[in-house]
Amino acid sequence: MEASVSAAVNVSILAMSVIFTVLVILIFTIKALVKLIPYEAPPPARKVSSSRPPGQDDQVAAITATLAAHMGKRPDEFRIINIQSR
Amino acid sequence: MEASVSAAVNVSILAMSVIFTVLVILIFTIKALVKLIPYEAPPPARKVSSSRPPGQDDQVAAITATLAAHMGKRPDEFRIINIQSR
Amino acid sequence: MEASVSAAVNVSILAMSVIFTVLVILIFTIKALVKLIPYEAPPPARKVSSSRPPGQDDQVAAITATLAAHMGKRPDEFRIINIQSR
Amino acid sequence: MEFSFSSSASKIVHSTAFTSLESGDIIMLAVACLLIYLAIWKKFEPLLLLPMGFGCLLANIPMSMMASTDTGGLLNFFYQGIKHEILPPLIFMGVGALTDFGPLLANPITLLLGAAAQIGVYMTLIGAVYLGFNMQEASAIGIIGGADGPTSIFLASKLAPHLLAPIAVAAYSYMSLVPLIQPPIMKLLTTEEERKIKMEQLKPISQTVKIIFPVAVTIVCCLMLPGVTPLLGMLMLGNMFRESGVTARLHETAETHLINIVTILLALAVGSSMTADSFLRLETLKIIALGLLAFSFATAGGVIFGKIMCKLSGGKINPLIGSAGVSAVPMAARVSQKVGADTDPSNFLLMHAMGPNVAGVIGSAVAAGVFLSLFGDAGSGIDTHAALAPIIGTPEPGMQALATIVEAIKK
Amino acid sequence: MEFSFSSSASKIVHSTAFTSLESGDIIMLAVACLLIYLAIWKKFEPLLLLPMGFGCLLANIPMSMMASTDTGGLLNFFYQGIKHEILPPLIFMGVGALTDFGPLLANPITLLLGAAAQIGVYMTLIGAVYLGFNMQEASAIGIIGGADGPTSIFLASKLAPHLLAPIAVAAYSYMSLVPLIQPPIMKLLTTEEERKIKMEQLKPISQTVKIIFPVAVTIVCCLMLPGVTPLLGMLMLGNMFRESGVTARLHETAETHLINIVTILLALAVGSSMTADSFLRLETLKIIALGLLAFSFATAGGVIFGKIMCKLSGGKINPLIGSAGVSAVPMAARVSQKVGADTDPSNFLLMHAMGPNVAGVIGSAVAAGVFLSLFGDAGSGIDTHAALAPIIGTPEPGMQALATIVEAIKK
Amino acid sequence: MEFSFSSSASKIVHSTAFTSLESGDIIMLAVACLLIYLAIWKKFEPLLLLPMGFGCLLANIPMSMMASTDTGGLLNFFYQGIKHEILPPLIFMGVGALTDFGPLLANPITLLLGAAAQIGVYMTLIGAVYLGFNMQEASAIGIIGGADGPTSIFLASKLAPHLLAPIAVAAYSYMSLVPLIQPPIMKLLTTEEERKIKMEQLKPISQTVKIIFPVAVTIVCCLMLPGVTPLLGMLMLGNMFRESGVTARLHETAETHLINIVTILLALAVGSSMTADSFLRLETLKIIALGLLAFSFATAGGVIFGKIMCKLSGGKINPLIGSAGVSAVPMAARVSQKVGADTDPSNFLLMHAMGPNVAGVIGSAVAAGVFLSLFGDAGSGIDTHAALAPIIGTPEPGMQALATIVEAIKK
Ligand code: NA
Ligand code: NA
Ligand code: NA
């Protein structure tokens, strides 16, 4: 029993070292990346994680058009900011 | 032939008995359940079968906000009851 | 090498002939179909590729109802043409 | 290899399907077109009959390797999902996700109507045995009267796989014909007074009961009839996704894209089993005739039991809702509504008929369970190897080679 | 075959599950109900525990052929997806599609918190060895402390498949208990001043970096620990779908219906492995106790390392975000937020805690990779045949027949 | 087992991929990154090249067990879907669900342009044979000129599986390059007057014709070329779901989540076959050169035949729509539109080019069918066992043991 526990301790120390080594390498990789490619104002059209944006556009357009048509105002007098579909 | 037809009749009577037995047991189970757990006014927020409720909330919010913003009224002066998405 | 190239040429000529044969038969099939079943004004309700039309109806209804309720007008005084969901 | 012009041309000509097209294939291609026609223009269960018909079309193009028996072919792979009874339970999970058992819970006595409608199953069983089918085959044919496609396919693939194609076609075709088959029988068996009976409004049911119900059904029914667990258990799991209120994601997937994907695979695979060999036989005609019998008796059984319950309840139950006990959700319930409204336009039976309607699904599953208890071999695990043999091949060639060696040693 | 009434009746009675229902089955049915109860009413990871509990329910109905070990049964087919390590990587692809690594990229040093929280894994490993588990088993148990369901299932199916059921149950149960387990430990180990530390706003990250990050992680980590490639690689692929901006279709599928389908199959399969034989043993209790230990030590490890980083950074880092390093995304991050806000309502730690939170996912995957390097056999390809044997059967019967012939020749 | 610190450390070091990283792997990792770069920043068919590149990345991490040839590995399982020709037909079902054959039906003569563009296939076939490929390989390479990914993968997996990786990469890369490759060829081969030709508006088509069309194509083409049934039949089934108007559910699933799931699996599997062994060879360079030839000749073939049709029709057909006959839907049609509009901005060719564009899909499938008739072995069912052997193992070890016994008896 004792032998196996000491083996487990050995394995643990070793494994934690490996984990820290791997993640420290990863940290430096990330730091290098971030330094090499600094943040710039993002392309405004790219909304990466939005699902089915066309549908959204259509919905916004439809609601806008309805409101505009109904109230006799021009659609560009008001704006629907967002209908988040998820 | 005749022997097998009579066997079929036997099987049929037996099977119908089993079906009625099983379903009668099920009826009493249901009756017990309904008696033990009577209906109460349901928690209003729980709409079980609605899919993607967050989207719905967002849509309701967006429409409400648009209407409110456009007409210069407070959003709590009116309420969109439901946009059933399915 | 030369023998196999000439085999390839043979295969190519043959294959192009087969392709043209098959597609010419298909052309005549289509022409026959189109002649036999001429175009008529389509049933207006059939929108083949629209996904989940019921949801759409409900959404249109909900938006219409909200607008109507809020502004004290009858729902049939205005109409939401389309909320294309995809 | 030579690729001279003439030899290649001859090879192409010989590899066209025309060279091995037989009259049976042509008839089956016509059957396929008929199914597609019924699906599209007659709206016969199109979600199933359209891909089923198309699968039949593909399977009967000679040398296309698309029949369910063509080892290594595309539809043979899909067919494994039927052979191993994987696809019907997955469909049932979606059905459960789509089903509201509320009306049944509000009026549990209607479960008996779902039981009574199973009489169609047994009249057909007896008829099938009379026409010369053995007991396993007769059971699989009888269950057509249960009016549940996945249950029929599940049972047929277990008890009589060689009859799968006609049974599936009969089951789905008659299910579509419910609005034609049922009304005359219903009107014949009921009086106008009975048809005019208005039923009390259903009482509301606690959400907790709706959540516990699937677990209760699973425990009660599957303990008594363990053979039906894959089917009934998955039905109840789907319903659990629906009612629990905490698994909206899984519910949405189960009732939309998952059931759709499985439907495509299942229907194509069933269609691919409709080859001339398996379909153009006297049995198919018998099965189609028996299927009609099954539906008619099921309807009659439900209505007659409805009349009994009407009497016993002192006229509180409209016997028209009994016909909905055949399942065929929600069509049969709509038929009850319609026949009721024909007699008295102010009579709304739809929600009352939904009780026996969903009870019919459980009833047929239970009926299938009884058949499995009687005729299914418990040790069906052993069958798996044989069942997979068409895909993975048998070790026999090597075996035989070795056996030859052994023979050689003998001498 | 005879079908006399009495013989048939006796056959039905003998085929009910009651005849072979043992006390172990009854206990497991109760366990299944408990899991379902916890999923629905206590909201314990319902997307997994509900189908898992239902799978357990089905598997423990005797003669239902729904246990993971019932060759040819429905859930046995789903179980192959776990045995062959197909389903957990697919889940991880969905997780990647759902994960925003932005906060981690904005503050990469928090990866160390994700590393420190792995101390829970190793304290548990030591404890498990002390309680008599062998090294492979202890590793699979220890990874519970990683607080990642798919990682735990992946590792258990590889190193200790016989312990899969209790490990999965423990992993998901404790993950749900994070809001109960963590706060007292966090408060115990931190001072009020530390908890009040406000962190600087995260700097924005270029989209290009977000796109390159998954490739970089895959190359860096998988080259060092190739065993974890299926898990980590698929996580990163899912994230690539999300961040690339050119695969919106694949991203949507990966994060919705695909992960939902796989979740249903995985959870049912895990549940089907919870049979009396495999679950009602002393080991299960030990694993459940060790799992609690694992979570507590992981939390403590993260917080203590957070304190060290707080010191080294001159008080810029709030040690409360350390506890989020256990992963359990996004619950653990919310706990950090809540404990912080309890002390100072104006302190918003959520986004800061998301860094260590997603780092914990990578950290646990790396920890699993280390175990696979140490204890996984590289030539695991050879196992596939043995693993598939239950489905496809073994050629042994034929073999034995031939061996008999050989014996006969001998004489 | 001993777990001393030093032995464990040495085990970990030896289990890193660095120890077996060879120059070929490094080159392939760079190729993977190049594919990912092209997919994301150059928008080269990102839905396929992104997961394909990522699959290549994973497969070339040594000891990760992610190559298509690593039995029991994750991507090896996905690869079975290519090997058994399951995934390409499913993709084609989705393509059918996404395709509107209306413009083709309105102007069926444009099918000839889809035929003429296949000349690229055969010029490449001849070139490939000249460069030393055998007839099967040359056919699989030639079909790159058909500009249909699934068709290329289907044919390659059947006739030349060892060339799958470069063929798939070439097919998808050149498909993305259509807007660069085609315009100069189109301008070279047409006069300004020809490019200015305005075409008559397409006449509307009855929905009934649109519904019957898929059945007609299946019967006509598959009877003549049965080998292509899995591909063409499933394409037509998908289109049936779209046009029938009664299967909206199946249509939606086929064109969204089902095709997305299959795309992920297919692309990963193709990527996993891009290992140094199979990819870094002279053949790959030849295939890439031949692929460019194929696309150029296909474009030229279409345009030249367009000029002939222009003449014969008395100047009613703009030859620019001929280049759309290569398929690559809808990009090639857009190129026709753009080149036409460059000459005369008021010239709208898009809808006219959609006819030959979808005709090109049918044309390539027919071309593949001809190859299968000539070079595919009809009894391909026999291959299945051998194909599954890597997963299920061979019975040989047991066989050999028995053979040893037999040997022993002999003595
Ligand atoms: Na029924
Ligand atoms: Na973790
Ligand atoms: Na083409």
PDB file of N, CA, C and O in Angstrom, chain B residues 19-67:
ATOM      1  N   ILE B  19     -53.608  -6.872 -21.824  1.00  0.00           N
ATOM      2  CA  ILE B  19     -53.663  -5.440 -22.133  1.00  0.00           C
ATOM      3  C   ILE B  19     -54.584  -4.714 -21.160  1.00  0.00           C
ATOM      4  O   ILE B  19     -54.207  -3.669 -20.598  1.00  0.00           O
ATOM      5  N   PHE B  20     -55.775  -5.278 -20.947  1.00  0.00           N
ATOM      6  CA  PHE B  20     -56.693  -4.607 -20.023  1.00  0.00           C
ATOM      7  C   PHE B  20     -56.111  -4.564 -18.617  1.00  0.00           C
ATOM      8  O   PHE B  20     -56.217  -3.550 -17.922  1.00  0.00           O
ATOM      9  N   THR B  21     -55.472  -5.664 -18.202  1.00  0.00           N
ATOM     10  CA  THR B  21     -54.865  -5.672 -16.870  1.00  0.00           C
ATOM     11  C   THR B  21     -53.837  -4.557 -16.736  1.00  0.00           C
ATOM     12  O   THR B  21     -53.875  -3.742 -15.805  1.00  0.00           O
ATOM     13  N   VAL B  22     -52.934  -4.516 -17.699  1.00  0.00           N
ATOM     14  CA  VAL B  22     -51.864  -3.517 -17.633  1.00  0.00           C
ATOM     15  C   VAL B  22     -52.456  -2.112 -17.622  1.00  0.00           C
ATOM     16  O   VAL B  22     -52.081  -1.266 -16.799  1.00  0.00           O
ATOM     17  N   LEU B  23     -53.412  -1.876 -18.508  1.00  0.00           N
ATOM     18  CA  LEU B  23     -53.923  -0.516 -18.607  1.00  0.00           C
ATOM     19  C   LEU B  23     -54.796  -0.142 -17.404  1.00  0.00           C
ATOM     20  O   LEU B  23     -54.831   1.020 -17.005  1.00  0.00           O
ATOM     21  N   VAL B  24     -55.486  -1.122 -16.837  1.00  0.00           N
ATOM     22  CA  VAL B  24     -56.254  -0.822 -15.619  1.00  0.00           C
ATOM     23  C   VAL B  24     -55.307  -0.446 -14.488  1.00  0.00           C
ATOM     24  O   VAL B  24     -55.548   0.511 -13.740  1.00  0.00           O
ATOM     25  N   ILE B  25     -54.208  -1.180 -14.366  1.00  0.00           N
ATOM     26  CA  ILE B  25     -53.209  -0.813 -13.357  1.00  0.00           C
ATOM     27  C   ILE B  25     -52.728   0.612 -13.602  1.00  0.00           C
ATOM     28  O   ILE B  25     -52.594   1.417 -12.681  1.00  0.00           O
ATOM     29  N   LEU B  26     -52.491   0.923 -14.875  1.00  0.00           N
ATOM     30  CA  LEU B  26     -52.032   2.263 -15.224  1.00  0.00           C
ATOM     31  C   LEU B  26     -53.086   3.315 -14.861  1.00  0.00           C
ATOM     32  O   LEU B  26     -52.751   4.402 -14.355  1.00  0.00           O
ATOM     33  N   ILE B  27     -54.350   2.994 -15.097  1.00  0.00           N
ATOM     34  CA  ILE B  27     -55.426   3.935 -14.740  1.00  0.00           C
ATOM     35  C   ILE B  27     -55.404   4.236 -13.249  1.00  0.00           C
ATOM     36  O   ILE B  27     -55.464   5.400 -12.838  1.00  0.00           O
ATOM     37  N   PHE B  28     -55.266   3.184 -12.441  1.00  0.00           N
ATOM     38  CA  PHE B  28     -55.260   3.423 -10.995  1.00  0.00           C
ATOM     39  C   PHE B  28     -54.014   4.200 -10.583  1.00  0.00           C
ATOM     40  O   PHE B  28     -54.072   5.063  -9.702  1.00  0.00           O
ATOM     41  N   THR B  29     -52.907   3.914 -11.235  1.00  0.00           N
ATOM     42  CA  THR B  29     -51.693   4.696 -10.953  1.00  0.00           C
ATOM     43  C   THR B  29     -51.944   6.177 -11.229  1.00  0.00           C
ATOM     44  O   THR B  29     -51.615   7.050 -10.414  1.00  0.00           O
ATOM     45  N   ILE B  30     -52.526   6.449 -12.393  1.00  0.00           N
ATOM     46  CA  ILE B  30     -52.786   7.852 -12.742  1.00  0.00           C
ATOM     47  C   ILE B  30     -53.751   8.490 -11.751  1.00  0.00           C
ATOM     48  O   ILE B  30     -53.530   9.608 -11.261  1.00  0.00           O
ATOM     49  N   LYS B  31     -54.824   7.765 -11.441  1.00  0.00           N
ATOM     50  CA  LYS B  31     -55.810   8.326 -10.507  1.00  0.00           C
ATOM     51  C   LYS B  31     -55.157   8.645  -9.169  1.00  0.00           C
ATOM     52  O   LYS B  31     -55.412   9.698  -8.567  1.00  0.00           O
ATOM     53  N   ALA B  32     -54.292   7.735  -8.714  1.00  0.00           N
ATOM     54  CA  ALA B  32     -53.595   7.971  -7.450  1.00  0.00           C
ATOM     55  C   ALA B  32     -52.717   9.217  -7.558  1.00  0.00           C
ATOM     56  O   ALA B  32     -52.736  10.089  -6.673  1.00  0.00           O
ATOM     57  N   LEU B  33     -51.988   9.301  -8.648  1.00  0.00           N
ATOM     58  CA  LEU B  33     -51.114  10.462  -8.853  1.00  0.00           C
ATOM     59  C   LEU B  33     -51.896  11.763  -8.825  1.00  0.00           C
ATOM     60  O   LEU B  33     -51.522  12.731  -8.148  1.00  0.00           O
ATOM     61  N   VAL B  34     -53.000  11.778  -9.590  1.00  0.00           N
ATOM     62  CA  VAL B  34     -53.783  13.010  -9.698  1.00  0.00           C
ATOM     63  C   VAL B  34     -54.397  13.381  -8.346  1.00  0.00           C
ATOM     64  O   VAL B  34     -54.511  14.558  -8.005  1.00  0.00           O
ATOM     65  N   LYS B  35     -54.758  12.351  -7.594  1.00  0.00           N
ATOM     66  CA  LYS B  35     -55.328  12.637  -6.270  1.00  0.00           C
ATOM     67  C   LYS B  35     -54.244  13.158  -5.328  1.00  0.00           C
ATOM     68  O   LYS B  35     -54.451  14.112  -4.583  1.00  0.00           O
ATOM     69  N   LEU B  36     -53.072  12.521  -5.375  1.00  0.00           N
ATOM     70  CA  LEU B  36     -51.980  12.915  -4.479  1.00  0.00           C
ATOM     71  C   LEU B  36     -51.458  14.317  -4.802  1.00  0.00           C
ATOM     72  O   LEU B  36     -51.081  15.067  -3.909  1.00  0.00           O
ATOM     73  N   ILE B  37     -51.389  14.623  -6.073  1.00  0.00           N
ATOM     74  CA  ILE B  37     -50.805  15.906  -6.477  1.00  0.00           C
ATOM     75  C   ILE B  37     -51.861  16.686  -7.242  1.00  0.00           C
ATOM     76  O   ILE B  37     -51.903  16.660  -8.466  1.00  0.00           O
ATOM     77  N   PRO B  38     -52.733  17.389  -6.526  1.00  0.00           N
ATOM     78  CA  PRO B  38     -53.816  18.093  -7.222  1.00  0.00           C
ATOM     79  C   PRO B  38     -53.292  19.296  -7.990  1.00  0.00           C
ATOM     80  O   PRO B  38     -52.200  19.786  -7.729  1.00  0.00           O
ATOM     81  N   TYR B  39     -54.099  19.725  -8.939  1.00  0.00           N
ATOM     82  CA  TYR B  39     -53.715  20.872  -9.753  1.00  0.00           C
ATOM     83  C   TYR B  39     -53.719  22.152  -8.940  1.00  0.00           C
ATOM     84  O   TYR B  39     -54.636  22.409  -8.182  1.00  0.00           O
ATOM     85  N   GLU B  40     -52.696  22.910  -9.109  1.00  0.00           N
ATOM     86  CA  GLU B  40     -52.676  24.244  -8.514  1.00  0.00           C
ATOM     87  C   GLU B  40     -52.363  25.230  -9.631  1.00  0.00           C
ATOM     88  O   GLU B  40     -51.828  24.853 -10.668  1.00  0.00           O
ATOM     89  N   ALA B  41     -52.665  26.494  -9.361  1.00  0.00           N
ATOM     90  CA  ALA B  41     -52.333  27.522 -10.355  1.00  0.00           C
ATOM     91  C   ALA B  41     -50.862  27.366 -10.706  1.00  0.00           C
ATOM     92  O   ALA B  41     -50.002  27.386  -9.817  1.00  0.00           O
ATOM     93  N   PRO B  42     -50.550  27.172 -11.950  1.00  0.00           N
ATOM     94  CA  PRO B  42     -49.170  26.831 -12.311  1.00  0.00           C
ATOM     95  C   PRO B  42     -48.254  28.028 -12.135  1.00  0.00           C
ATOM     96  O   PRO B  42     -48.700  29.173 -12.216  1.00  0.00           O
ATOM     97  N   PRO B  43     -46.964  27.747 -11.866  1.00  0.00           N
ATOM     98  CA  PRO B  43     -46.000  28.852 -11.835  1.00  0.00           C
ATOM     99  C   PRO B  43     -46.016  29.528 -13.199  1.00  0.00           C
ATOM    100  O   PRO B  43     -45.715  28.889 -14.215  1.00  0.00           O
ATOM    101  N   PRO B  44     -46.385  30.787 -13.259  1.00  0.00           N
ATOM    102  CA  PRO B  44     -46.647  31.437 -14.556  1.00  0.00           C
ATOM    103  C   PRO B  44     -45.432  31.489 -15.468  1.00  0.00           C
ATOM    104  O   PRO B  44     -45.570  31.502 -16.672  1.00  0.00           O
ATOM    105  N   ALA B  45     -44.225  31.460 -14.894  1.00  0.00           N
ATOM    106  CA  ALA B  45     -43.043  31.606 -15.745  1.00  0.00           C
ATOM    107  C   ALA B  45     -42.743  30.335 -16.524  1.00  0.00           C
ATOM    108  O   ALA B  45     -42.066  30.366 -17.539  1.00  0.00           O
ATOM    109  N   ARG B  46     -43.251  29.185 -16.005  1.00  0.00           N
ATOM    110  CA  ARG B  46     -42.855  27.901 -16.615  1.00  0.00           C
ATOM    111  C   ARG B  46     -43.716  27.603 -17.831  1.00  0.00           C
ATOM    112  O   ARG B  46     -44.833  27.117 -17.713  1.00  0.00           O
ATOM    113  N   LYS B  47     -43.189  27.903 -18.995  1.00  0.00           N
ATOM    114  CA  LYS B  47     -43.896  27.488 -20.205  1.00  0.00           C
ATOM    115  C   LYS B  47     -43.142  26.308 -20.790  1.00  0.00           C
ATOM    116  O   LYS B  47     -42.131  26.462 -21.460  1.00  0.00           O
ATOM    117  N   VAL B  48     -43.659  25.118 -20.496  1.00  0.00           N
ATOM    118  CA  VAL B  48     -42.856  23.920 -20.693  1.00  0.00           C
ATOM    119  C   VAL B  48     -42.393  23.720 -22.125  1.00  0.00           C
ATOM    120  O   VAL B  48     -41.224  23.573 -22.407  1.00  0.00           O
ATOM    121  N   SER B  49     -43.318  23.742 -23.036  1.00  0.00           N
ATOM    122  CA  SER B  49     -42.940  23.267 -24.365  1.00  0.00           C
ATOM    123  C   SER B  49     -42.425  24.372 -25.267  1.00  0.00           C
ATOM    124  O   SER B  49     -42.160  24.132 -26.428  1.00  0.00           O
ATOM    125  N   SER B  50     -42.271  25.563 -24.742  1.00  0.00           N
ATOM    126  CA  SER B  50     -41.781  26.618 -25.623  1.00  0.00           C
ATOM    127  C   SER B  50     -40.308  26.404 -25.891  1.00  0.00           C
ATOM    128  O   SER B  50     -39.530  26.167 -24.991  1.00  0.00           O
ATOM    129  N   SER B  51     -39.931  26.466 -27.149  1.00  0.00           N
ATOM    130  CA  SER B  51     -38.521  26.318 -27.480  1.00  0.00           C
ATOM    131  C   SER B  51     -37.891  27.701 -27.509  1.00  0.00           C
ATOM    132  O   SER B  51     -38.527  28.689 -27.823  1.00  0.00           O
ATOM    133  N   ARG B  52     -36.629  27.708 -27.251  1.00  0.00           N
ATOM    134  CA  ARG B  52     -35.851  28.933 -27.072  1.00  0.00           C
ATOM    135  C   ARG B  52     -36.614  30.131 -26.459  1.00  0.00           C
ATOM    136  O   ARG B  52     -36.810  31.150 -27.117  1.00  0.00           O
ATOM    137  N   PRO B  53     -36.970  29.957 -25.175  1.00  0.00           N
ATOM    138  CA  PRO B  53     -37.622  31.078 -24.511  1.00  0.00           C
ATOM    139  C   PRO B  53     -36.755  32.321 -24.397  1.00  0.00           C
ATOM    140  O   PRO B  53     -37.279  33.427 -24.476  1.00  0.00           O
ATOM    141  N   PRO B  54     -35.393  32.187 -24.245  1.00  0.00           N
ATOM    142  CA  PRO B  54     -34.629  33.419 -24.123  1.00  0.00           C
ATOM    143  C   PRO B  54     -34.799  34.293 -25.366  1.00  0.00           C
ATOM    144  O   PRO B  54     -35.028  35.491 -25.264  1.00  0.00           O
ATOM    145  N   GLY B  55     -34.721  33.657 -26.531  1.00  0.00           N
ATOM    146  CA  GLY B  55     -34.923  34.397 -27.768  1.00  0.00           C
ATOM    147  C   GLY B  55     -36.251  35.130 -27.724  1.00  0.00           C
ATOM    148  O   GLY B  55     -36.335  36.295 -28.064  1.00  0.00           O
ATOM    149  N   GLN B  56     -37.284  34.408 -27.266  1.00  0.00           N
ATOM    150  CA  GLN B  56     -38.596  35.027 -27.195  1.00  0.00           C
ATOM    151  C   GLN B  56     -38.555  36.268 -26.305  1.00  0.00           C
ATOM    152  O   GLN B  56     -39.010  37.326 -26.708  1.00  0.00           O
ATOM    153  N   ASP B  57     -37.981  36.085 -25.129  1.00  0.00           N
ATOM    154  CA  ASP B  57     -37.904  37.226 -24.222  1.00  0.00           C
ATOM    155  C   ASP B  57     -37.232  38.403 -24.910  1.00  0.00           C
ATOM    156  O   ASP B  57     -37.696  39.540 -24.852  1.00  0.00           O
ATOM    157  N   ASP B  58     -36.121  38.089 -25.576  1.00  0.00           N
ATOM    158  CA  ASP B  58     -35.386  39.150 -26.243  1.00  0.00           C
ATOM    159  C   ASP B  58     -36.236  39.815 -27.318  1.00  0.00           C
ATOM    160  O   ASP B  58     -36.217  41.035 -27.472  1.00  0.00           O
ATOM    161  N   GLN B  59     -36.961  38.977 -28.067  1.00  0.00           N
ATOM    162  CA  GLN B  59     -37.784  39.546 -29.123  1.00  0.00           C
ATOM    163  C   GLN B  59     -38.861  40.446 -28.551  1.00  0.00           C
ATOM    164  O   GLN B  59     -39.079  41.556 -29.026  1.00  0.00           O
ATOM    165  N   VAL B  60     -39.528  39.915 -27.510  1.00  0.00           N
ATOM    166  CA  VAL B  60     -40.565  40.720 -26.871  1.00  0.00           C
ATOM    167  C   VAL B  60     -39.956  42.032 -26.397  1.00  0.00           C
ATOM    168  O   VAL B  60     -40.500  43.126 -26.631  1.00  0.00           O
ATOM    169  N   ALA B  61     -38.772  41.937 -25.764  1.00  0.00           N
ATOM    170  CA  ALA B  61     -38.130  43.140 -25.243  1.00  0.00           C
ATOM    171  C   ALA B  61     -37.818  44.118 -26.366  1.00  0.00           C
ATOM    172  O   ALA B  61     -38.060  45.328 -26.253  1.00  0.00           O
ATOM    173  N   ALA B  62     -37.298  43.578 -27.468  1.00  0.00           N
ATOM    174  CA  ALA B  62     -36.920  44.453 -28.572  1.00  0.00           C
ATOM    175  C   ALA B  62     -38.142  45.154 -29.156  1.00  0.00           C
ATOM    176  O   ALA B  62     -38.128  46.369 -29.387  1.00  0.00           O
ATOM    177  N   ILE B  63     -39.210  44.403 -29.359  1.00  0.00           N
ATOM    178  CA  ILE B  63     -40.414  44.998 -29.934  1.00  0.00           C
ATOM    179  C   ILE B  63     -40.995  46.031 -28.973  1.00  0.00           C
ATOM    180  O   ILE B  63     -41.330  47.154 -29.351  1.00  0.00           O
ATOM    181  N   THR B  64     -41.061  45.625 -27.716  1.00  0.00           N
ATOM    182  CA  THR B  64     -41.566  46.549 -26.705  1.00  0.00           C
ATOM    183  C   THR B  64     -40.755  47.832 -26.695  1.00  0.00           C
ATOM    184  O   THR B  64     -41.302  48.945 -26.737  1.00  0.00           O
ATOM    185  N   ALA B  65     -39.424  47.662 -26.677  1.00  0.00           N
ATOM    186  CA  ALA B  65     -38.557  48.827 -26.599  1.00  0.00           C
ATOM    187  C   ALA B  65     -38.749  49.740 -27.809  1.00  0.00           C
ATOM    188  O   ALA B  65     -38.794  50.968 -27.692  1.00  0.00           O
ATOM    189  N   THR B  66     -38.861  49.104 -28.976  1.00  0.00           N
ATOM    190  CA  THR B  66     -39.040  49.902 -30.189  1.00  0.00           C
ATOM    191  C   THR B  66     -40.321  50.717 -30.128  1.00  0.00           C
ATOM    192  O   THR B  66     -40.328  51.923 -30.397  1.00  0.00           O
ATOM    193  N   LEU B  67     -41.385  50.026 -29.790  1.00  0.00           N
ATOM    194  CA  LEU B  67     -42.662  50.711 -29.705  1.00  0.00           C
ATOM    195  C   LEU B  67     -42.571  51.857 -28.699  1.00  0.00           C
ATOM    196  O   LEU B  67     -42.997  52.989 -28.967  1.00  0.00           O
TER     197      LEU B  67
END
